PDB file of C-alpha atoms and ligand atoms in Angstrom:
ATOM      1  CA  MET A   1       3.654 -14.050  16.067  1.00  0.00           C
ATOM      2  CA  ASP A   2       5.535 -16.150  13.581  1.00  0.00           C
ATOM      3  CA  ALA A   3       4.985 -15.630   9.856  1.00  0.00           C
ATOM      4  CA  GLU A   4       3.390 -19.105   9.472  1.00  0.00           C
ATOM      5  CA  THR A   5       0.941 -18.443  12.097  1.00  0.00           C
ATOM      6  CA  HIS A   6       0.242 -14.977  10.600  1.00  0.00           C
ATOM      7  CA  ILE A   7      -0.445 -16.559   7.114  1.00  0.00           C
ATOM      8  CA  GLN A   8      -2.849 -19.004   8.813  1.00  0.00           C
ATOM      9  CA  LEU A   9      -4.729 -16.429  10.765  1.00  0.00           C
ATOM     10  CA  LYS A  10      -5.023 -14.245   7.659  1.00  0.00           C
ATOM     11  CA  ALA A  11      -6.283 -17.135   5.475  1.00  0.00           C
ATOM     12  CA  ALA A  12      -8.938 -17.874   8.233  1.00  0.00           C
ATOM     13  CA  LEU A  13     -10.077 -14.278   8.493  1.00  0.00           C
ATOM     14  CA  THR A  14     -10.248 -14.072   4.765  1.00  0.00           C
ATOM     15  CA  ALA A  15     -12.550 -17.104   4.548  1.00  0.00           C
ATOM     16  CA  THR A  16     -14.792 -15.754   7.214  1.00  0.00           C
ATOM     17  CA  GLN A  17     -14.919 -12.632   5.629  1.00  0.00           C
ATOM     18  CA  ASN A  18     -15.796 -13.895   2.223  1.00  0.00           C
ATOM     19  CA  TRP A  19     -18.551 -16.031   3.839  1.00  0.00           C
ATOM     20  CA  TRP A  20     -20.158 -13.055   5.511  1.00  0.00           C
ATOM     21  CA  GLN A  21     -19.977 -10.954   2.597  1.00  0.00           C
ATOM     22  CA  ASP A  22     -21.692 -13.798   0.563  1.00  0.00           C
ATOM     23  CA  MET A  23     -24.427 -13.843   3.440  1.00  0.00           C
ATOM     24  CA  GLY A  24     -24.941 -10.078   2.707  1.00  0.00           C
ATOM     25  CA  VAL A  25     -23.182  -8.706   6.020  1.00  0.00           C
ATOM     26  CA  ASP A  26     -21.621  -5.410   5.221  1.00  0.00           C
ATOM     27  CA  ILE A  27     -18.068  -5.723   6.499  1.00  0.00           C
ATOM     28  CA  PRO A  28     -14.990  -3.505   5.991  1.00  0.00           C
ATOM     29  CA  PRO A  29     -12.506  -4.912   3.615  1.00  0.00           C
ATOM     30  CA  ILE A  30      -9.052  -6.132   5.067  1.00  0.00           C
ATOM     31  CA  PRO A  31      -6.781  -3.101   4.773  1.00  0.00           C
ATOM     32  CA  ALA A  32      -3.804  -3.331   2.462  1.00  0.00           C
ATOM     33  CA  ALA A  33      -0.734  -4.110   4.550  1.00  0.00           C
ATOM     34  CA  THR A  34       1.369  -1.123   5.377  1.00  0.00           C
ATOM     35  CA  PRO A  35       5.113  -1.827   5.849  1.00  0.00           C
ATOM     36  CA  ARG A  36       6.222  -1.353   9.477  1.00  0.00           C
ATOM     37  CA  GLN A  37       8.025   1.815  10.077  1.00  0.00           C
ATOM     38  CA  ASN A  38      11.796   1.383  11.004  1.00  0.00           C
ATOM     39  CA  LYS A  39      12.178   4.065  13.773  1.00  0.00           C
ATOM     40  CA  GLN A  40      16.087   3.723  13.305  1.00  0.00           C
ATOM     41  CA  ALA A  41      16.110   4.435   9.495  1.00  0.00           C
ATOM     42  CA  ALA A  42      17.086   7.665   8.469  1.00  0.00           C
ATOM     43  CA  PRO A  43      14.358   9.888   6.891  1.00  0.00           C
ATOM     44  CA  ARG A  44      14.476   9.729   3.143  1.00  0.00           C
ATOM     45  CA  PRO A  45      14.969  12.900   1.265  1.00  0.00           C
ATOM     46  CA  GLN A  46      11.740  14.567   0.296  1.00  0.00           C
ATOM     47  CA  ALA A  47      11.079  15.136  -3.318  1.00  0.00           C
ATOM     48  CA  LYS A  48       7.710  16.896  -2.742  1.00  0.00           C
ATOM     49  CA  PRO A  49       6.371  19.172  -0.219  1.00  0.00           C
ATOM     50  CA  PRO A  50       4.737  17.380   2.643  1.00  0.00           C
ATOM     51  CA  ALA A  51       1.047  16.657   2.658  1.00  0.00           C
ATOM     52  CA  PRO A  52      -1.332  18.925   4.546  1.00  0.00           C
ATOM     53  CA  ALA A  53      -1.396  17.588   8.281  1.00  0.00           C
ATOM     54  CA  HIS A  54      -4.919  16.060   7.964  1.00  0.00           C
ATOM     55  CA  VAL A  55      -3.961  14.091   4.757  1.00  0.00           C
ATOM     56  CA  GLN A  56      -2.049  10.901   5.311  1.00  0.00           C
ATOM     57  CA  PRO A  57       0.816   9.975   3.130  1.00  0.00           C
ATOM     58  CA  GLU A  58      -0.886   6.862   1.806  1.00  0.00           C
ATOM     59  CA  GLU A  59      -3.987   8.821   0.904  1.00  0.00           C
ATOM     60  CA  VAL A  60      -1.620  11.156  -1.195  1.00  0.00           C
ATOM     61  CA  LYS A  61       0.013   8.097  -2.851  1.00  0.00           C
ATOM     62  CA  LEU A  62      -3.266   6.348  -3.521  1.00  0.00           C
ATOM     63  CA  SER A  63      -4.608   9.458  -4.894  1.00  0.00           C
ATOM     64  CA  GLU A  64      -1.708   9.939  -7.238  1.00  0.00           C
ATOM     65  CA  LYS A  65      -1.812   6.457  -8.368  1.00  0.00           C
ATOM     66  CA  ILE A  66      -5.364   6.813  -9.054  1.00  0.00           C
ATOM     67  CA  GLU A  67      -4.785   9.850 -11.213  1.00  0.00           C
ATOM     68  CA  VAL A  68      -2.051   7.814 -13.097  1.00  0.00           C
ATOM     69  CA  ALA A  69      -4.577   5.059 -13.654  1.00  0.00           C
ATOM     70  CA  THR A  70      -7.264   7.361 -14.762  1.00  0.00           C
ATOM     71  CA  ALA A  71      -4.887   8.988 -17.449  1.00  0.00           C
ATOM     72  CA  LEU A  72      -3.817   5.737 -18.620  1.00  0.00           C
ATOM     73  CA  ALA A  73      -7.097   4.324 -18.833  1.00  0.00           C
ATOM     74  CA  LYS A  74      -8.776   7.455 -20.523  1.00  0.00           C
ATOM     75  CA  SER A  75      -6.198   7.640 -23.101  1.00  0.00           C
ATOM     76  CA  ALA A  76      -6.602   3.934 -24.364  1.00  0.00           C
ATOM     77  CA  PRO A  77      -8.670   4.417 -27.774  1.00  0.00           C
ATOM     78  CA  THR A  78      -9.237   0.709 -28.085  1.00  0.00           C
ATOM     79  CA  LEU A  79      -9.496  -2.443 -26.041  1.00  0.00           C
ATOM     80  CA  GLU A  80      -6.121  -3.622 -27.297  1.00  0.00           C
ATOM     81  CA  ALA A  81      -4.607  -0.218 -26.114  1.00  0.00           C
ATOM     82  CA  LEU A  82      -6.515  -0.818 -22.777  1.00  0.00           C
ATOM     83  CA  GLN A  83      -5.141  -4.204 -22.374  1.00  0.00           C
ATOM     84  CA  ALA A  84      -1.595  -3.027 -22.973  1.00  0.00           C
ATOM     85  CA  ALA A  85      -1.910  -0.173 -20.645  1.00  0.00           C
ATOM     86  CA  LEU A  86      -3.098  -2.677 -17.807  1.00  0.00           C
ATOM     87  CA  GLU A  87      -0.075  -4.960 -18.628  1.00  0.00           C
ATOM     88  CA  LYS A  88       2.397  -2.228 -17.999  1.00  0.00           C
ATOM     89  CA  PHE A  89       0.422  -0.503 -14.883  1.00  0.00           C
ATOM     90  CA  ASP A  90       2.045  -1.079 -11.510  1.00  0.00           C
ATOM     91  CA  ALA A  91      -0.874  -2.042  -9.332  1.00  0.00           C
ATOM     92  CA  GLU A  92       1.407  -2.529  -6.540  1.00  0.00           C
ATOM     93  CA  VAL A  93       0.644  -5.420  -4.249  1.00  0.00           C
ATOM     94  CA  LEU A  94      -1.668  -6.634  -7.015  1.00  0.00           C
ATOM     95  CA  SER A  95       0.418  -6.631  -9.845  1.00  0.00           C
ATOM     96  CA  ASP A  96       3.436  -7.681  -7.766  1.00  0.00           C
ATOM     97  CA  HIS A  97       1.903 -10.863  -6.693  1.00  0.00           C
ATOM     98  CA  ALA A  98      -0.159 -11.995  -9.576  1.00  0.00           C
ATOM     99  CA  LYS A  99       1.257 -14.191 -12.364  1.00  0.00           C
ATOM    100  CA  ASN A 100      -0.887 -12.453 -15.103  1.00  0.00           C
ATOM    101  CA  MET A 101      -3.050  -9.647 -15.585  1.00  0.00           C
ATOM    102  CA  VAL A 102      -6.562 -11.052 -16.521  1.00  0.00           C
ATOM    103  CA  PHE A 103      -8.309  -9.187 -19.019  1.00  0.00           C
ATOM    104  CA  ALA A 104     -11.355 -10.592 -20.553  1.00  0.00           C
ATOM    105  CA  ARG A 105     -12.814 -13.347 -22.723  1.00  0.00           C
ATOM    106  CA  GLY A 106     -15.603 -13.557 -25.067  1.00  0.00           C
ATOM    107  CA  ASN A 107     -17.183 -11.392 -27.759  1.00  0.00           C
ATOM    108  CA  PRO A 108     -16.298  -7.605 -27.429  1.00  0.00           C
ATOM    109  CA  LYS A 109     -19.473  -6.960 -29.642  1.00  0.00           C
ATOM    110  CA  ALA A 110     -21.892  -8.703 -27.346  1.00  0.00           C
ATOM    111  CA  GLU A 111     -24.762  -6.716 -25.943  1.00  0.00           C
ATOM    112  CA  ILE A 112     -24.204  -8.501 -22.455  1.00  0.00           C
ATOM    113  CA  MET A 113     -21.053  -7.786 -20.398  1.00  0.00           C
ATOM    114  CA  ALA A 114     -20.872  -9.818 -17.375  1.00  0.00           C
ATOM    115  CA  ILE A 115     -18.365  -8.385 -14.613  1.00  0.00           C
ATOM    116  CA  GLY A 116     -16.901 -10.557 -11.872  1.00  0.00           C
ATOM    117  CA  GLU A 117     -14.926  -9.664  -8.831  1.00  0.00           C
ATOM    118  CA  ALA A 118     -11.158 -10.814  -9.284  1.00  0.00           C
ATOM    119  CA  PRO A 119      -9.428 -13.481 -10.902  1.00  0.00           C
ATOM    120  CA  GLY A 120      -8.753 -16.792  -8.920  1.00  0.00           C
ATOM    121  CA  LEU A 121      -6.087 -19.376  -8.817  1.00  0.00           C
ATOM    122  CA  HIS A 122      -6.888 -20.706 -12.433  1.00  0.00           C
ATOM    123  CA  GLU A 123      -7.474 -17.423 -14.025  1.00  0.00           C
ATOM    124  CA  ASP A 124      -3.972 -16.207 -12.558  1.00  0.00           C
ATOM    125  CA  GLU A 125      -2.323 -18.992 -14.153  1.00  0.00           C
ATOM    126  CA  THR A 126      -3.866 -18.537 -17.640  1.00  0.00           C
ATOM    127  CA  GLY A 127      -4.791 -15.031 -17.746  1.00  0.00           C
ATOM    128  CA  LYS A 128      -8.373 -15.544 -18.546  1.00  0.00           C
ATOM    129  CA  PRO A 129     -11.265 -14.612 -16.304  1.00  0.00           C
ATOM    130  CA  PHE A 130     -13.782 -17.246 -15.039  1.00  0.00           C
ATOM    131  CA  ILE A 131     -12.269 -20.495 -16.028  1.00  0.00           C
ATOM    132  CA  GLY A 132     -11.885 -22.460 -12.882  1.00  0.00           C
ATOM    133  CA  PRO A 133     -14.927 -24.181 -11.076  1.00  0.00           C
ATOM    134  CA  ALA A 134     -16.811 -20.936 -10.491  1.00  0.00           C
ATOM    135  CA  GLY A 135     -16.175 -19.991 -14.127  1.00  0.00           C
ATOM    136  CA  GLN A 136     -17.456 -23.353 -15.385  1.00  0.00           C
ATOM    137  CA  LEU A 137     -20.756 -22.770 -13.254  1.00  0.00           C
ATOM    138  CA  LEU A 138     -21.101 -19.438 -14.637  1.00  0.00           C
ATOM    139  CA  ASP A 139     -20.684 -20.540 -18.116  1.00  0.00           C
ATOM    140  CA  LYS A 140     -23.603 -23.360 -17.545  1.00  0.00           C
ATOM    141  CA  MET A 141     -25.676 -20.594 -15.814  1.00  0.00           C
ATOM    142  CA  PHE A 142     -25.385 -18.332 -18.987  1.00  0.00           C
ATOM    143  CA  ALA A 143     -25.674 -21.227 -21.509  1.00  0.00           C
ATOM    144  CA  ALA A 144     -29.211 -21.910 -19.834  1.00  0.00           C
ATOM    145  CA  ILE A 145     -30.217 -18.541 -21.312  1.00  0.00           C
ATOM    146  CA  GLY A 146     -28.498 -19.175 -24.858  1.00  0.00           C
ATOM    147  CA  ARG A 147     -25.359 -17.171 -23.914  1.00  0.00           C
ATOM    148  CA  ASN A 148     -21.864 -18.208 -24.586  1.00  0.00           C
ATOM    149  CA  GLU A 149     -18.503 -16.701 -25.600  1.00  0.00           C
ATOM    150  CA  GLU A 150     -20.222 -15.729 -28.995  1.00  0.00           C
ATOM    151  CA  ASN A 151     -22.665 -13.412 -27.471  1.00  0.00           C
ATOM    152  CA  LEU A 152     -21.288 -12.565 -24.138  1.00  0.00           C
ATOM    153  CA  TYR A 153     -18.383 -10.728 -22.844  1.00  0.00           C
ATOM    154  CA  ILE A 154     -16.805 -11.698 -19.600  1.00  0.00           C
ATOM    155  CA  THR A 155     -14.287  -9.604 -17.383  1.00  0.00           C
ATOM    156  CA  ASN A 156     -13.807  -8.518 -13.618  1.00  0.00           C
ATOM    157  CA  VAL A 157     -13.628  -5.305 -11.626  1.00  0.00           C
ATOM    158  CA  CYS A 158     -10.093  -6.127 -10.497  1.00  0.00           C
ATOM    159  CA  ASN A 159      -7.617  -7.536 -13.095  1.00  0.00           C
ATOM    160  CA  TRP A 160      -5.127  -9.313 -10.931  1.00  0.00           C
ATOM    161  CA  ARG A 161      -5.592 -12.081  -8.255  1.00  0.00           C
ATOM    162  CA  PRO A 162      -5.036 -10.526  -4.832  1.00  0.00           C
ATOM    163  CA  PRO A 163      -2.478 -12.315  -2.711  1.00  0.00           C
ATOM    164  CA  ALA A 164      -3.730 -15.450  -1.160  1.00  0.00           C
ATOM    165  CA  GLY A 165      -7.044 -15.303  -2.918  1.00  0.00           C
ATOM    166  CA  ARG A 166      -8.440 -12.638  -0.625  1.00  0.00           C
ATOM    167  CA  ASN A 167     -11.003  -9.991  -1.737  1.00  0.00           C
ATOM    168  CA  PRO A 168      -9.496  -6.801  -3.155  1.00  0.00           C
ATOM    169  CA  SER A 169      -9.365  -4.026  -0.560  1.00  0.00           C
ATOM    170  CA  GLU A 170     -11.260  -0.693  -1.067  1.00  0.00           C
ATOM    171  CA  ASP A 171      -7.986   0.992  -2.242  1.00  0.00           C
ATOM    172  CA  GLU A 172      -7.264  -1.667  -4.717  1.00  0.00           C
ATOM    173  CA  LEU A 173     -10.862  -1.416  -6.264  1.00  0.00           C
ATOM    174  CA  ALA A 174     -10.390   2.138  -6.469  1.00  0.00           C
ATOM    175  CA  LEU A 175      -7.098   1.902  -8.306  1.00  0.00           C
ATOM    176  CA  CYS A 176      -8.824  -0.603 -10.726  1.00  0.00           C
ATOM    177  CA  ALA A 177     -11.906   1.457 -11.224  1.00  0.00           C
ATOM    178  CA  PRO A 178     -10.568   3.730 -14.016  1.00  0.00           C
ATOM    179  CA  PHE A 179      -9.793   0.756 -15.936  1.00  0.00           C
ATOM    180  CA  ILE A 180     -13.326  -1.111 -15.668  1.00  0.00           C
ATOM    181  CA  THR A 181     -14.882   2.178 -16.445  1.00  0.00           C
ATOM    182  CA  ARG A 182     -12.890   2.686 -19.590  1.00  0.00           C
ATOM    183  CA  HIS A 183     -13.418  -1.039 -20.442  1.00  0.00           C
ATOM    184  CA  ILE A 184     -17.221  -0.681 -20.218  1.00  0.00           C
ATOM    185  CA  GLU A 185     -16.989   2.330 -22.453  1.00  0.00           C
ATOM    186  CA  LEU A 186     -14.977   0.692 -24.982  1.00  0.00           C
ATOM    187  CA  ILE A 187     -17.344  -2.266 -25.123  1.00  0.00           C
ATOM    188  CA  ALA A 188     -20.600  -0.174 -24.668  1.00  0.00           C
ATOM    189  CA  PRO A 189     -22.761  -3.197 -23.663  1.00  0.00           C
ATOM    190  CA  LYS A 190     -26.421  -2.736 -23.666  1.00  0.00           C
ATOM    191  CA  TYR A 191     -26.695  -4.728 -20.530  1.00  0.00           C
ATOM    192  CA  ILE A 192     -24.303  -5.472 -17.715  1.00  0.00           C
ATOM    193  CA  VAL A 193     -24.573  -8.403 -15.307  1.00  0.00           C
ATOM    194  CA  ILE A 194     -22.944  -7.689 -12.009  1.00  0.00           C
ATOM    195  CA  VAL A 195     -21.480 -11.036 -10.731  1.00  0.00           C
ATOM    196  CA  GLY A 196     -21.059 -10.974  -7.029  1.00  0.00           C
ATOM    197  CA  GLY A 197     -20.981  -8.677  -3.882  1.00  0.00           C
ATOM    198  CA  VAL A 198     -17.470  -7.146  -4.542  1.00  0.00           C
ATOM    199  CA  SER A 199     -18.571  -6.332  -8.169  1.00  0.00           C
ATOM    200  CA  LEU A 200     -21.731  -4.762  -6.831  1.00  0.00           C
ATOM    201  CA  GLN A 201     -19.913  -2.552  -4.396  1.00  0.00           C
ATOM    202  CA  ALA A 202     -17.170  -1.488  -6.802  1.00  0.00           C
ATOM    203  CA  LEU A 203     -19.633  -0.687  -9.571  1.00  0.00           C
ATOM    204  CA  THR A 204     -22.709   0.867  -7.820  1.00  0.00           C
ATOM    205  CA  GLY A 205     -21.132   1.693  -4.413  1.00  0.00           C
ATOM    206  CA  LYS A 206     -24.101  -0.391  -2.947  1.00  0.00           C
ATOM    207  CA  THR A 207     -23.474  -3.317  -0.514  1.00  0.00           C
ATOM    208  CA  GLY A 208     -25.493  -6.536   0.119  1.00  0.00           C
ATOM    209  CA  ILE A 209     -25.867  -8.838  -2.822  1.00  0.00           C
ATOM    210  CA  MET A 210     -28.554 -10.848  -0.869  1.00  0.00           C
ATOM    211  CA  LYS A 211     -30.816  -7.834  -1.119  1.00  0.00           C
ATOM    212  CA  ALA A 212     -29.678  -6.382  -4.464  1.00  0.00           C
ATOM    213  CA  ARG A 213     -29.786  -9.681  -6.502  1.00  0.00           C
ATOM    214  CA  GLY A 214     -32.765  -9.600  -8.982  1.00  0.00           C
ATOM    215  CA  GLN A 215     -33.260  -5.767  -8.880  1.00  0.00           C
ATOM    216  CA  TRP A 216     -32.203  -3.846 -12.086  1.00  0.00           C
ATOM    217  CA  GLN A 217     -29.659  -1.208 -11.438  1.00  0.00           C
ATOM    218  CA  GLU A 218     -28.485   1.711 -13.568  1.00  0.00           C
ATOM    219  CA  LEU A 219     -24.702   2.346 -14.194  1.00  0.00           C
ATOM    220  CA  ASP A 220     -23.667   5.782 -15.222  1.00  0.00           C
ATOM    221  CA  ILE A 221     -20.773   5.203 -17.591  1.00  0.00           C
ATOM    222  CA  GLY A 222     -19.541   8.367 -19.472  1.00  0.00           C
ATOM    223  CA  ASP A 223     -22.869  10.036 -20.960  1.00  0.00           C
ATOM    224  CA  HIS A 224     -24.818   6.677 -20.965  1.00  0.00           C
ATOM    225  CA  LYS A 225     -26.853   4.963 -18.436  1.00  0.00           C
ATOM    226  CA  ILE A 226     -26.443   1.038 -18.613  1.00  0.00           C
ATOM    227  CA  PRO A 227     -29.164  -1.313 -17.116  1.00  0.00           C
ATOM    228  CA  ALA A 228     -27.386  -3.748 -14.691  1.00  0.00           C
ATOM    229  CA  MET A 229     -28.704  -7.025 -13.199  1.00  0.00           C
ATOM    230  CA  PRO A 230     -26.714  -8.050  -9.799  1.00  0.00           C
ATOM    231  CA  LEU A 231     -26.500 -11.830  -9.792  1.00  0.00           C
ATOM    232  CA  TYR A 232     -25.109 -14.347  -6.993  1.00  0.00           C
ATOM    233  CA  HIS A 233     -21.502 -15.288  -7.759  1.00  0.00           C
ATOM    234  CA  PRO A 234     -21.077 -18.756  -8.950  1.00  0.00           C
ATOM    235  CA  ALA A 235     -18.516 -19.427  -6.109  1.00  0.00           C
ATOM    236  CA  PHE A 236     -21.215 -18.706  -3.565  1.00  0.00           C
ATOM    237  CA  LEU A 237     -23.712 -20.844  -5.336  1.00  0.00           C
ATOM    238  CA  LEU A 238     -21.067 -23.916  -5.253  1.00  0.00           C
ATOM    239  CA  ARG A 239     -21.326 -23.375  -1.425  1.00  0.00           C
ATOM    240  CA  ARG A 240     -24.958 -22.607  -1.342  1.00  0.00           C
ATOM    241  CA  PRO A 241     -26.550 -24.746  -3.963  1.00  0.00           C
ATOM    242  CA  GLU A 242     -30.104 -24.154  -2.697  1.00  0.00           C
ATOM    243  CA  LEU A 243     -29.848 -20.555  -3.569  1.00  0.00           C
ATOM    244  CA  LYS A 244     -29.382 -21.532  -7.178  1.00  0.00           C
ATOM    245  CA  LYS A 245     -33.159 -20.988  -7.843  1.00  0.00           C
ATOM    246  CA  TYR A 246     -32.786 -17.372  -7.182  1.00  0.00           C
ATOM    247  CA  ALA A 247     -29.965 -17.145  -9.582  1.00  0.00           C
ATOM    248  CA  TRP A 248     -32.228 -18.892 -12.086  1.00  0.00           C
ATOM    249  CA  ARG A 249     -35.016 -16.386 -11.732  1.00  0.00           C
ATOM    250  CA  ASP A 250     -32.357 -13.431 -12.236  1.00  0.00           C
ATOM    251  CA  LEU A 251     -31.132 -15.040 -15.363  1.00  0.00           C
ATOM    252  CA  LEU A 252     -34.604 -15.395 -16.520  1.00  0.00           C
ATOM    253  CA  ALA A 253     -35.264 -11.671 -15.959  1.00  0.00           C
ATOM    254  CA  ILE A 254     -32.183 -10.896 -17.971  1.00  0.00           C
ATOM    255  CA  LYS A 255     -33.333 -13.131 -20.911  1.00  0.00           C
ATOM    256  CA  GLU A 256     -36.831 -11.679 -20.787  1.00  0.00           C
ATOM    257  CA  ARG A 257     -35.549  -8.158 -20.838  1.00  0.00           C
ATOM    258  CA  VAL A 258     -32.769  -8.544 -23.362  1.00  0.00           C
ATOM    259  CA  GLU A 259     -34.743 -10.476 -25.820  1.00  0.00           C
ATOM    260  CA  GLY A 260     -37.877  -8.414 -25.215  1.00  0.00           C
ATOM    261  CA  GLU A 261     -36.244  -5.013 -26.178  1.00  0.00           C
TER     262      GLU A 261
HETATM  263  N1  URA B 301     -14.217 -15.289  -9.695  1.00  0.00           N
HETATM  264  C1  URA B 301     -14.335 -14.025 -10.210  1.00  0.00           C
HETATM  265  O1  URA B 301     -15.147 -13.169  -9.671  1.00  0.00           O
HETATM  266  N2  URA B 301     -13.772 -13.863 -11.480  1.00  0.00           N
HETATM  267  C2  URA B 301     -12.859 -14.825 -11.933  1.00  0.00           C
HETATM  268  O2  URA B 301     -12.223 -14.498 -13.056  1.00  0.00           O
HETATM  269  C3  URA B 301     -12.874 -15.861 -11.218  1.00  0.00           C
HETATM  270  C4  URA B 301     -13.473 -16.211 -10.190  1.00  0.00           C
END
């Protein structure tokens, strides 16, 4: 298959996968591409003892990377330090392909933290989350309950735009997880809004935003339990405007709880 056909097929697969995911169908993420083995290539000298037979080398590599990410994230005492750590972090395919690491926008002292999926094209260009068409709808949704950049903090579970705008893979989300955990610890919000199915899975391990939306969850972050409301992703609502009424219901539930407590 030539390279162009391969790219077209992958884009079609990604679009179908995004659609199914939006519809609440549980599907495995597209696995991260693994380079083809060149059978002729001489074996590289081994710096470390080989992994036990049942553990794949990629798994070892991923777990080592996650350890590095965890150490980096945990040692960041402030938001600025976390941002600097992320800027330097080698997130492999993610940071290799992205133009910018996308951190956050809004007020770090806000009691609500909205957490989306991964940056898109506009966010990658500018380094700011949720500023494209989906972000503009997200802003309108929050404005309807009196929230804006002064009383809302917005970030994503993944800080880089995955190549071709696909969803982040499970491995990529695992690599980003220590950073979003530390990010939440540093912001210490009273409430979290989980924006979209990918964030739902990354933050709670649950799949199926169609079922979970509107149901308060509880996130265990450090010693704290933080109430979290899953919301339809605005990009999904742009494709399925008839579902906006459910998002509106969920926003009202958030407003009621935040203002009532
Ligand atoms: N979608 C997201 O989930 N996050 C962004 O920042 C932009 C689009």
